[in-house]
mmCIF file of C-alpha atoms and ligand atoms in Angstrom:
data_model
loop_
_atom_site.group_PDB
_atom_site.id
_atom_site.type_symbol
_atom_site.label_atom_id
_atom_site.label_comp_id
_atom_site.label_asym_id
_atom_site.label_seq_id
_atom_site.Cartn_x
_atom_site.Cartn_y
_atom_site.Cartn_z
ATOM 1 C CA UNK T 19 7.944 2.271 -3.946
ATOM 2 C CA UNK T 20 11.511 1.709 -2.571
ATOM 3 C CA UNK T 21 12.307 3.838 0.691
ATOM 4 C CA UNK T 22 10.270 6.241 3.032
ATOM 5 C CA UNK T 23 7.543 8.398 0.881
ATOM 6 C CA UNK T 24 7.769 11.824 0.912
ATOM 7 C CA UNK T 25 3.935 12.963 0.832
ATOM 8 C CA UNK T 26 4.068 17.098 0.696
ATOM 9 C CA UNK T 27 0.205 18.531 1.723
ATOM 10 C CA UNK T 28 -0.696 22.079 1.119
ATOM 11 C CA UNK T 29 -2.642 22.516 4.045
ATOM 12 C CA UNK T 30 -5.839 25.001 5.057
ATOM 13 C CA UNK T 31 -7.785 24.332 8.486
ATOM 14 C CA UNK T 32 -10.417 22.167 9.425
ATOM 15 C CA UNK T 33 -10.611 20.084 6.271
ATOM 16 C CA UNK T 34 -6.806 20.010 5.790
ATOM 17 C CA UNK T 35 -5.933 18.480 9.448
ATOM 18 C CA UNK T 36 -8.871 16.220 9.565
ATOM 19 C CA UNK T 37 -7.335 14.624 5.772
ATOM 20 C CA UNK T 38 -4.218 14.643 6.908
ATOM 21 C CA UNK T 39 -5.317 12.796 10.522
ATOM 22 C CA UNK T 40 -6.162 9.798 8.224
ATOM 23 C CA UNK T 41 -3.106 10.092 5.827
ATOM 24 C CA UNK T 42 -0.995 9.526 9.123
ATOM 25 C CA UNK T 43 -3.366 6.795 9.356
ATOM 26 C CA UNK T 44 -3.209 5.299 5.940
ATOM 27 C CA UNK T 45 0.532 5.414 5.735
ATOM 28 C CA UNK T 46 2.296 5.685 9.349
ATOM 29 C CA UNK T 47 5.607 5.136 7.670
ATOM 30 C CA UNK T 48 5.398 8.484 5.095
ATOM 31 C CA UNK T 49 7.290 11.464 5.474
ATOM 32 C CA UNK T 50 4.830 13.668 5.318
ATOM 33 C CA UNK T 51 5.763 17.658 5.049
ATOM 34 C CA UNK T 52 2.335 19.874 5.422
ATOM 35 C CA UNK T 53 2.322 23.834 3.739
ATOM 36 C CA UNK T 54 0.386 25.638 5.693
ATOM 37 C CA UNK T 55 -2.160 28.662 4.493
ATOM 38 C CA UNK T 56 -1.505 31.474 6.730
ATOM 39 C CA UNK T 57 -3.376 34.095 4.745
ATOM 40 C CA UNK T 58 -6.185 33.377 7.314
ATOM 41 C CA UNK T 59 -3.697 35.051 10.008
ATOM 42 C CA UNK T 60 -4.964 37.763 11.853
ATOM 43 C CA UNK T 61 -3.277 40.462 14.841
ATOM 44 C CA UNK T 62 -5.373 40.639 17.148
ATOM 45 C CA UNK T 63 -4.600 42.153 21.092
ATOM 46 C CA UNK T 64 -1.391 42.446 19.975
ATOM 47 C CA UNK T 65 -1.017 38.954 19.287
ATOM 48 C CA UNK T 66 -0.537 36.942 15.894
ATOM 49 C CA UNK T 67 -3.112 34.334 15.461
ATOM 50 C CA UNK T 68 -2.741 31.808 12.756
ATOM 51 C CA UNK T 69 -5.900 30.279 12.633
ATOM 52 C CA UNK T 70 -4.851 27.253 9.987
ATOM 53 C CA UNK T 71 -1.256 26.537 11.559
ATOM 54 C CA UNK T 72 -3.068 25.996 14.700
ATOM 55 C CA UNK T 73 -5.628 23.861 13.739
ATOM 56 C CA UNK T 74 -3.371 20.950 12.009
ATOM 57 C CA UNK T 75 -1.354 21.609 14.592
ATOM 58 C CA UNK T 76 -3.580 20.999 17.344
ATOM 59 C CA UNK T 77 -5.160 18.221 15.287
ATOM 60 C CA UNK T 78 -2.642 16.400 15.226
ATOM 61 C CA UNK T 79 -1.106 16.654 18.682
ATOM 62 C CA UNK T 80 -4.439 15.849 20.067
ATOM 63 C CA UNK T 81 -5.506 19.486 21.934
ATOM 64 C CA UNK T 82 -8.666 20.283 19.216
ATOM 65 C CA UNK T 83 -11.919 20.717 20.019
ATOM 66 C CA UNK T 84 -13.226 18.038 18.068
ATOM 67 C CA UNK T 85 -16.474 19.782 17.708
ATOM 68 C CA UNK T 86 -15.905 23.261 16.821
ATOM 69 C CA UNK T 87 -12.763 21.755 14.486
ATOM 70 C CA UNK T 88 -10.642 24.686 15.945
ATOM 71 C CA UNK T 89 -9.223 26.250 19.177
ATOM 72 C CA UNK T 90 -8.519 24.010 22.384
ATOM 73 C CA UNK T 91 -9.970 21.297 24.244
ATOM 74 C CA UNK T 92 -11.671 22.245 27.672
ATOM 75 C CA UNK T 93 -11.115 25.887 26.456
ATOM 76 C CA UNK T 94 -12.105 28.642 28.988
ATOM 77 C CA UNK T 95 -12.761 32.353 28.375
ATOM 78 C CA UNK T 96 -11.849 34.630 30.849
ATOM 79 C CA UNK T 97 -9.146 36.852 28.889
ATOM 80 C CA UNK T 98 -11.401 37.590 26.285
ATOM 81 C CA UNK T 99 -14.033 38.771 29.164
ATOM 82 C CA UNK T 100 -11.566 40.981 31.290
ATOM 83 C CA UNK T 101 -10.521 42.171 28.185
ATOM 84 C CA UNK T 102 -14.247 42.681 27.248
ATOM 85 C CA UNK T 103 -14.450 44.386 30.798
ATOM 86 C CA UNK T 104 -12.579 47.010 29.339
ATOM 87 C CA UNK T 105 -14.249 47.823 26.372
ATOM 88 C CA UNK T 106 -11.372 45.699 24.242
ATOM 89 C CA UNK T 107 -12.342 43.823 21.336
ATOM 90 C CA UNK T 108 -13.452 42.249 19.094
ATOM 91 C CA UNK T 109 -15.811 40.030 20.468
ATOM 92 C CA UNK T 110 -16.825 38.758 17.614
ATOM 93 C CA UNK T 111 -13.230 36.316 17.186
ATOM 94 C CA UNK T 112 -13.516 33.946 19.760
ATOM 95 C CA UNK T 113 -9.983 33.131 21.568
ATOM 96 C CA UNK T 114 -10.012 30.998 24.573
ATOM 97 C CA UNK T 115 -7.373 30.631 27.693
ATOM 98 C CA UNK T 116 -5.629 27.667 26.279
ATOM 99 C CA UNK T 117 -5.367 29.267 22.817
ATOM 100 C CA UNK T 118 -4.062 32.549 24.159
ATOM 101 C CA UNK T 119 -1.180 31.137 25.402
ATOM 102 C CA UNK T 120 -0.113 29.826 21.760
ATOM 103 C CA UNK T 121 -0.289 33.559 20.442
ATOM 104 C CA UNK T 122 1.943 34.646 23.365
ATOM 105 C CA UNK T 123 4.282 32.378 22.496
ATOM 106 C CA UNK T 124 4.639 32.909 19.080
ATOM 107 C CA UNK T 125 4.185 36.469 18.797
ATOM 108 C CA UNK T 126 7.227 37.063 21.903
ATOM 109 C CA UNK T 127 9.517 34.762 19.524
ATOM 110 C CA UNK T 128 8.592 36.685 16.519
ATOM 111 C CA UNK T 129 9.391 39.939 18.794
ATOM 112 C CA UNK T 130 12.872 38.127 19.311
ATOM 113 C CA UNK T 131 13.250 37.690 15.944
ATOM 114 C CA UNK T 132 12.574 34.346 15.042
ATOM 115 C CA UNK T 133 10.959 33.696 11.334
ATOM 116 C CA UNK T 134 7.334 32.130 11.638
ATOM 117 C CA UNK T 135 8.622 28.714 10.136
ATOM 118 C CA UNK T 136 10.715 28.610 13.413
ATOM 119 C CA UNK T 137 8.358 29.545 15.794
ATOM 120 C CA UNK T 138 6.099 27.035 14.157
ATOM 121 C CA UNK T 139 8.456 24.519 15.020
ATOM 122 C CA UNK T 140 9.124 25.386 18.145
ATOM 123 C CA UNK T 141 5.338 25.352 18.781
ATOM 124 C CA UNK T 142 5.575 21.809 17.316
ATOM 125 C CA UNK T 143 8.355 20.425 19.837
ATOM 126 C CA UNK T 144 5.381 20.582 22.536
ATOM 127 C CA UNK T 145 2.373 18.852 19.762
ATOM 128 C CA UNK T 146 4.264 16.722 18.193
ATOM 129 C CA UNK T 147 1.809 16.583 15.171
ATOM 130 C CA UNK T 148 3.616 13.539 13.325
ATOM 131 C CA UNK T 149 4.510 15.992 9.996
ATOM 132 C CA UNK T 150 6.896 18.624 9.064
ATOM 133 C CA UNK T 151 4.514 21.847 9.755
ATOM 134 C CA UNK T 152 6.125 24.685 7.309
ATOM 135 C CA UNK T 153 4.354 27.706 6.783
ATOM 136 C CA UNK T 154 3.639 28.923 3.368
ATOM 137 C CA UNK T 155 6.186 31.744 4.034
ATOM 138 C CA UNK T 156 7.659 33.778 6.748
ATOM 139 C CA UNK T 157 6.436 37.402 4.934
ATOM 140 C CA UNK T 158 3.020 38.515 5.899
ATOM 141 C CA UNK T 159 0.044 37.688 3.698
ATOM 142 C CA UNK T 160 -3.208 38.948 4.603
ATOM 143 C CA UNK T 161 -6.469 37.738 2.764
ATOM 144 C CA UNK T 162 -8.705 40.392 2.254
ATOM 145 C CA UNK T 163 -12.515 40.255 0.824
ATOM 146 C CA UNK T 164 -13.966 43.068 -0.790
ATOM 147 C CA UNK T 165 -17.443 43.456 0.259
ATOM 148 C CA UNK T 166 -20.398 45.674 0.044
ATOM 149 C CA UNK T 167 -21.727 46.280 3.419
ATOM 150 C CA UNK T 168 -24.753 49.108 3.918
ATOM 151 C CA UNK T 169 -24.138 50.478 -0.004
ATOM 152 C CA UNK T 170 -20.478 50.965 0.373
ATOM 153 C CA UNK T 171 -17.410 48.832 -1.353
ATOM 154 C CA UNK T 172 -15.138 47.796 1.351
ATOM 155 C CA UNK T 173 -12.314 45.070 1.625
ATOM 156 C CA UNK T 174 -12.642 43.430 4.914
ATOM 157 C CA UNK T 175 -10.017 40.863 7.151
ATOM 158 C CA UNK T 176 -10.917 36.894 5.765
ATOM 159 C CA UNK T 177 -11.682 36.292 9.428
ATOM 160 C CA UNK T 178 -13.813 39.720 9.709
ATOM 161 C CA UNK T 179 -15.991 38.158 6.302
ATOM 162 C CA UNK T 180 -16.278 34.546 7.998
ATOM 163 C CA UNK T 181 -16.542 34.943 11.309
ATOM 164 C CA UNK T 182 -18.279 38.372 12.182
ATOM 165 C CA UNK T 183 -20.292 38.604 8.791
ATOM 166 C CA UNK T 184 -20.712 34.370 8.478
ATOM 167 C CA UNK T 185 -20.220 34.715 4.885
ATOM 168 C CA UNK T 186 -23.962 36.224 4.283
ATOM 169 C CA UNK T 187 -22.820 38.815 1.845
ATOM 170 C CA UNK T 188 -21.288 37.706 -1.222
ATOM 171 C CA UNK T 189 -17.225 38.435 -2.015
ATOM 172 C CA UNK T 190 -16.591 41.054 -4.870
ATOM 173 C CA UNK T 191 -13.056 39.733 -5.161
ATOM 174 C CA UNK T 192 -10.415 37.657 -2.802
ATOM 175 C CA UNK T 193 -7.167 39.234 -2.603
ATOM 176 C CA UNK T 194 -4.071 37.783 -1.029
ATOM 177 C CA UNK T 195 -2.765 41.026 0.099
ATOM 178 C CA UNK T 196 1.161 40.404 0.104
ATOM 179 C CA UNK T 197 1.227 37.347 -1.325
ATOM 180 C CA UNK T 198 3.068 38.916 -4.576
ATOM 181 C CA UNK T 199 5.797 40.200 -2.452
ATOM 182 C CA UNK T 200 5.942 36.931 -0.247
ATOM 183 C CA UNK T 201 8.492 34.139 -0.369
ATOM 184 C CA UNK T 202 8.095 30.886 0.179
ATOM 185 C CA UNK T 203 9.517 29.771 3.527
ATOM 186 C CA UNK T 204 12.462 27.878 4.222
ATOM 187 C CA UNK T 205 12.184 24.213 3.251
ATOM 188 C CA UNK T 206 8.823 25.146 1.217
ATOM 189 C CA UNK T 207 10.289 24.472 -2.118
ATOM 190 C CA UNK T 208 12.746 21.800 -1.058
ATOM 191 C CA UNK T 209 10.003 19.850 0.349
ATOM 192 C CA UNK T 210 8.180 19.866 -3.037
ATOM 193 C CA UNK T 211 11.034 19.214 -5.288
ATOM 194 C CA UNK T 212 12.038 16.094 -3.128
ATOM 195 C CA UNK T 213 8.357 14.965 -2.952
ATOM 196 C CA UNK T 214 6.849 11.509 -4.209
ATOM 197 C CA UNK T 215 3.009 12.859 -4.209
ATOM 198 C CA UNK T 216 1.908 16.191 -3.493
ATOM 199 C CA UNK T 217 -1.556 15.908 -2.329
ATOM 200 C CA UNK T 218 -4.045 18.637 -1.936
ATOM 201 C CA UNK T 219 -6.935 18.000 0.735
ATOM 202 C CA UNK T 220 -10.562 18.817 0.582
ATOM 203 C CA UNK T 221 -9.318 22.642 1.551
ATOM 204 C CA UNK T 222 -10.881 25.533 0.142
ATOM 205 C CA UNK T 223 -9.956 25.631 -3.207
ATOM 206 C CA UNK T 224 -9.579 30.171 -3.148
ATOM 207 C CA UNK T 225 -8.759 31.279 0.387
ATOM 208 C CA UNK T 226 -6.618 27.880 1.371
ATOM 209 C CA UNK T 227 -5.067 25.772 -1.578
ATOM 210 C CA UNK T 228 -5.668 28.882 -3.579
ATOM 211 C CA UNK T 229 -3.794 31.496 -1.033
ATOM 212 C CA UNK T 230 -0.898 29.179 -0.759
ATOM 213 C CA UNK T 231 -0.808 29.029 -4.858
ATOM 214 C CA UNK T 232 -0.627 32.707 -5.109
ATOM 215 C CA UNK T 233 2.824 32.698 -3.606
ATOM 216 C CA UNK T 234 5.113 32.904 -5.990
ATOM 217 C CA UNK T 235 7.563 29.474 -7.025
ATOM 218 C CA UNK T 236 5.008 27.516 -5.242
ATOM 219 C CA UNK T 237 2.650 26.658 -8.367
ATOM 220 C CA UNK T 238 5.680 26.665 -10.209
ATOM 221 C CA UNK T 239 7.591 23.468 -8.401
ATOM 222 C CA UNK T 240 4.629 21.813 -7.641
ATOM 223 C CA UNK T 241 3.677 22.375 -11.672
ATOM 224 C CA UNK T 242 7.577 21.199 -12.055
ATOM 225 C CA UNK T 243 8.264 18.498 -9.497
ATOM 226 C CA UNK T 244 7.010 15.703 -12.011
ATOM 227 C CA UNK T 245 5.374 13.822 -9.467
ATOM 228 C CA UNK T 246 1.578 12.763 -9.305
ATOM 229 C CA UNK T 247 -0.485 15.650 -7.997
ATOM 230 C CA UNK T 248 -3.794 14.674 -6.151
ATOM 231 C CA UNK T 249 -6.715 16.563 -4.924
ATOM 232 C CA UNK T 250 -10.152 16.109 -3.281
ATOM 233 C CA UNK T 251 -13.027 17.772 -3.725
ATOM 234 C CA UNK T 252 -14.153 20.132 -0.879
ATOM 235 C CA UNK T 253 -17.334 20.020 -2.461
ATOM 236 C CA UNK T 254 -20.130 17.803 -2.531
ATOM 237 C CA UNK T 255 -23.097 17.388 -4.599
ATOM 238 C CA UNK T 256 -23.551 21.574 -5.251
ATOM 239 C CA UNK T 257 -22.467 22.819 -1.799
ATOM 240 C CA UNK T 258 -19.283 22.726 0.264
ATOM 241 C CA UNK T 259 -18.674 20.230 2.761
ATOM 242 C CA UNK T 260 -18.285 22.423 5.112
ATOM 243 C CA UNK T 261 -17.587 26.356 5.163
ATOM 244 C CA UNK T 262 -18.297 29.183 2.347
ATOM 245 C CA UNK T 263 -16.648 27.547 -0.478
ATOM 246 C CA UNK T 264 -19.217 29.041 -2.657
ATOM 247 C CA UNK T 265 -19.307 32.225 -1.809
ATOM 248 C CA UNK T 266 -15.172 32.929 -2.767
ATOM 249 C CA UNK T 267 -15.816 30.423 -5.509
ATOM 250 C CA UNK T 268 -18.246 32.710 -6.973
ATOM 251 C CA UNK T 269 -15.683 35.658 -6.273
ATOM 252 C CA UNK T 270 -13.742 34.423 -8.529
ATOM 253 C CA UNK T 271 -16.079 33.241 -11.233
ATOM 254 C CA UNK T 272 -16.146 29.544 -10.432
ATOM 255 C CA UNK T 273 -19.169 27.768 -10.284
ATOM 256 C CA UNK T 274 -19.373 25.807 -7.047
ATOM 257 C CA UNK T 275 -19.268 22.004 -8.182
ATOM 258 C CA UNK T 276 -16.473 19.087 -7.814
ATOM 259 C CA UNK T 277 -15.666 19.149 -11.336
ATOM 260 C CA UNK T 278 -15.595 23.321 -11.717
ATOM 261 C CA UNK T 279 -13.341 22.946 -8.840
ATOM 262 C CA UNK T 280 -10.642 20.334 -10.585
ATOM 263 C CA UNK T 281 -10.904 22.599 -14.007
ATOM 264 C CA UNK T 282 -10.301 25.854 -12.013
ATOM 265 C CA UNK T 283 -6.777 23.923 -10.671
ATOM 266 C CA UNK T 284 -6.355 22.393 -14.020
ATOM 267 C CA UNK T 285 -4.584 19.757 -15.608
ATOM 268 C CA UNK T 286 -1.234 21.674 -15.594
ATOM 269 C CA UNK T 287 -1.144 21.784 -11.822
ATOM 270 C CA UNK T 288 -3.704 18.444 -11.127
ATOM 271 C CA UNK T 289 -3.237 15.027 -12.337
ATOM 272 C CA UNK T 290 -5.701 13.280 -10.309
ATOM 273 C CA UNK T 291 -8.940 14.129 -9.240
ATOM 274 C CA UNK T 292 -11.141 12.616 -6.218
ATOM 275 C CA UNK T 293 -15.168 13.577 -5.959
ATOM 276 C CA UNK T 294 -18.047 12.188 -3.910
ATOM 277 C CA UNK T 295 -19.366 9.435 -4.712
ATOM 278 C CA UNK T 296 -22.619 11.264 -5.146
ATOM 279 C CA UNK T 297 -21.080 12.786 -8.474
ATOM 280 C CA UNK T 298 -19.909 9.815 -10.062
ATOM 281 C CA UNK T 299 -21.815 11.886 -13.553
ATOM 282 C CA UNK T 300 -18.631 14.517 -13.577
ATOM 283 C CA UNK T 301 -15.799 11.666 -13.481
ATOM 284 C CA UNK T 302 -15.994 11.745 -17.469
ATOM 285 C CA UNK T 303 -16.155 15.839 -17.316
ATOM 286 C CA UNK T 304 -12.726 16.036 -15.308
ATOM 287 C CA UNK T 305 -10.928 13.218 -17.619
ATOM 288 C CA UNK T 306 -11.945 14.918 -20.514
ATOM 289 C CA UNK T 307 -9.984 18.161 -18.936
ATOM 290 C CA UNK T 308 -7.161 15.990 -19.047
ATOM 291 C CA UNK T 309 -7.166 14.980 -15.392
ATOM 292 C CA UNK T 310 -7.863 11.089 -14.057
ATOM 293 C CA UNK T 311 -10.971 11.174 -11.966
ATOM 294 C CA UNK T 312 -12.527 8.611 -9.497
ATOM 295 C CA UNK T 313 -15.883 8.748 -7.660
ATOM 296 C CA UNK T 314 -15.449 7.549 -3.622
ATOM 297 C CA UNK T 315 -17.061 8.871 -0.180
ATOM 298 C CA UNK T 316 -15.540 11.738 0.323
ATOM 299 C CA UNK T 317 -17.254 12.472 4.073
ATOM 300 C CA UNK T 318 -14.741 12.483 7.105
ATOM 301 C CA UNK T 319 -17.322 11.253 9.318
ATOM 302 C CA UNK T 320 -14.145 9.718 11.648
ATOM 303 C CA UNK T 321 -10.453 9.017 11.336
ATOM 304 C CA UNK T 322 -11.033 5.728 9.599
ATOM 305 C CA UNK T 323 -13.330 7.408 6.619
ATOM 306 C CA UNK T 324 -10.602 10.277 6.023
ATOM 307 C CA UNK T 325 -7.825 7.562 6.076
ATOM 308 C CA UNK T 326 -9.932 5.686 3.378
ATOM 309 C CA UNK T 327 -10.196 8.728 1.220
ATOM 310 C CA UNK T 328 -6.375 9.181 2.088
ATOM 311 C CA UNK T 329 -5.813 5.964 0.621
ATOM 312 C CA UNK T 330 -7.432 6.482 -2.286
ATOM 313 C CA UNK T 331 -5.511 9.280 -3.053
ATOM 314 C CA UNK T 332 -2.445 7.503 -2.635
ATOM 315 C CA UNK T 333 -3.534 4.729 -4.998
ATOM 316 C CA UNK T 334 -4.992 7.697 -7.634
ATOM 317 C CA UNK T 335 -1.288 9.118 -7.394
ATOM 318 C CA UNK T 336 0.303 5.225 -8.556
ATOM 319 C CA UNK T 337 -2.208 4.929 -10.805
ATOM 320 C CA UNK T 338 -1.289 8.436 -12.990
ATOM 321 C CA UNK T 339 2.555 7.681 -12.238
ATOM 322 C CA UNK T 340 2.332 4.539 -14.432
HETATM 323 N N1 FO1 L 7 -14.158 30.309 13.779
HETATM 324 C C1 FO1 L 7 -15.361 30.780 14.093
HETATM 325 O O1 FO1 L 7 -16.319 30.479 13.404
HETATM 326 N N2 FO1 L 7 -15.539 31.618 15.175
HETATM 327 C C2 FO1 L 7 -14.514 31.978 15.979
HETATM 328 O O2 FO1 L 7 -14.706 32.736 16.934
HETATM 329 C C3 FO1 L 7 -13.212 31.450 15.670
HETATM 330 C C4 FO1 L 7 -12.097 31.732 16.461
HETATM 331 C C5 FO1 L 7 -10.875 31.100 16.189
HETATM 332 C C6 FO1 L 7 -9.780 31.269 17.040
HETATM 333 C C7 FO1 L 7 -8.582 30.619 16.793
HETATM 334 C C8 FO1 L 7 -8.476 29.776 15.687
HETATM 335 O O3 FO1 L 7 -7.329 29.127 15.466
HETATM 336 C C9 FO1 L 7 -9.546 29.592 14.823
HETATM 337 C C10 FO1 L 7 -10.752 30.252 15.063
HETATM 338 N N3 FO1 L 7 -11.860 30.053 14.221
HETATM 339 C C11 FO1 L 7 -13.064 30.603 14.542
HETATM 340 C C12 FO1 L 7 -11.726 29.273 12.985
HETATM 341 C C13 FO1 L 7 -11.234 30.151 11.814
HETATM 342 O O4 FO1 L 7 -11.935 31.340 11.755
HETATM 343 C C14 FO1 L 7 -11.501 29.559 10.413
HETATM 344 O O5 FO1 L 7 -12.283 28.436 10.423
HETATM 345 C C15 FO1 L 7 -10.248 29.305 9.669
HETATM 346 O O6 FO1 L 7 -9.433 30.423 9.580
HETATM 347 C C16 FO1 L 7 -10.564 28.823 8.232
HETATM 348 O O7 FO1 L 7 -9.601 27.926 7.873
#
């Protein structure tokens, strides 16, 4: 390919900043513009929290707590305990010192005025993360799970279903409250009409990829760009890498394997398709839906595994282009 390529990523949290660590690695010379989810965004104190923003961010500017996946390095908690002190929750979300300081920032430029794509940025000048970090849009989108909790029907906060419930009740439905209303951000739909590759990471498939589908143009220019679209499976075997994949699979009537996954995007958005290694047997499944499949390791055990599977999504993209 002649010039600089323009890689666009549709980005959720942990599994989205740890792929797009190794794409940075795999090709240090791309221009690489990342759409963040920010249905996972939550007010909380007062504050605005965006959970996903914050974790490629951090990521990639080398402040994440490499074990947790999210929130700061040598984090501390002693605003969440004064504020405990006072009977102020909920303790359930757990926001450190370092991480606090984030919210304050963005939520006093969003007081000023400023549009969440430029706060983002501005949050960037200090990371430096190495990619263009757009949010999905600059409107609010909430996602919401409906849920039954003691015998009653009740739609409760994404973080609320993850983090205080751990996923252990299943999801009636996933709504992207807003997202109909919502408009891409600046630059989203630029990005993706000047693209060479749009890739989508091993993100979950509803509540990331899935959120940041819902809003409307996006599946449309990504469906319209005419450039190789490539995607990894965020699960392995029958079970999600990592998170509750199944659970807002299942929501939405998707059975929770690699190649249920790739049919659920299907060929009209996807024309490449990466699984595990371990289910080499669906490569023939996802062709047959019309979409090129190859089998590869598909665990980011380190930087150097998730630029391997970045590569191979690179050369998946060539090979449908020809
Ligand atoms: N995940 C947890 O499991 N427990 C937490 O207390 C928690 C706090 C938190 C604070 C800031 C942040 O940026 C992320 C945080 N996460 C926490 C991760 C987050 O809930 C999800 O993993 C993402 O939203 C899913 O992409």
């Amino acid at each position: 390919m002649l010039g600089t390529m323009r890689i666009v990523v549709l980005a959720g949290g942990i599994g989205g900043a740890r792929f797009l660590r190794g794409l940075k690695k795999a090709a240090p010379d791309a221009d690489i513009t990342v759409i963040g989810n920010t249905g996972d965004d939550i007010h909380l104190f007062g504050l605005k929290v965006c959970p996903d923003l914050d974790t490629v961010m951090y990521t990639l500017g080398g402040g994440i707590n490499e074990e947790q996946g999210w929130g700061r390095t040598d984090e501390t908690f002693r605003v969440k305990e004064e504020l405990a002190a006072y009977g102020v929750g909920p303790e359930w979300f757990g926001l450190g010192d370092r991480d606090f300081a984030t919210h304050i920032v963005r939520t006093q430029m969003l007081g000023a005025g400023y549009p969440l794509s430029a706060v983002t940025q501005a949050l960037c000048e200090r990371w430096q993360p190495g990619v263009r970090l757009i949010p999905m849009s600059d409107d609010r989108v909430e996602t919401h799970v409906a849920v039954t909790l003691d015998g009653e029907q009740k739609a409760v906060h994404f973080q609320e279903y993850w983090v205080r419930l751990r996923a252990s009740v299943d999801a009636h439905a996933i709504v992207p409250v807003g997202a109909e209303q919502a408009k891409p951000a600046p630059g989203v739909l630029e990005a993706i009409a000047e693209a060479d590759v749009v890739l989508f990471p091993p993100s979950n498939p509803v509540v990331s990829v899935g959120t940041i589908l819902a809003v409307p143009g996006i599946r449309e220019a990504i469906a319209d760009a005419g450039v190789p679209v490539v995607g990894l499976s965020p699960i392995v075997g029958d079970a999600p890498v990592r998170g509750m994949a199944d659970k807002v699979l299942a929501a939405v009537g998707v059975e929770t394997s690699a190649a249920a996954v790739a049919e659920h995007y299907g060929s009209g958005l996807l024309d490449g398709w990466l699984v595990d290694s371990v289910d080499e047997g669906v490569v023939e499944r996802v062709e047959s839906a019309g979409i090129r499949c190859r089998a590869i390791p598909l665990m980011m055990t380190d930087i150097d595994a998730a630029a391997e599977m970045a590569r191979a999504a690179l050369a998946l993209a060539s090979e449908v282009r020809a």
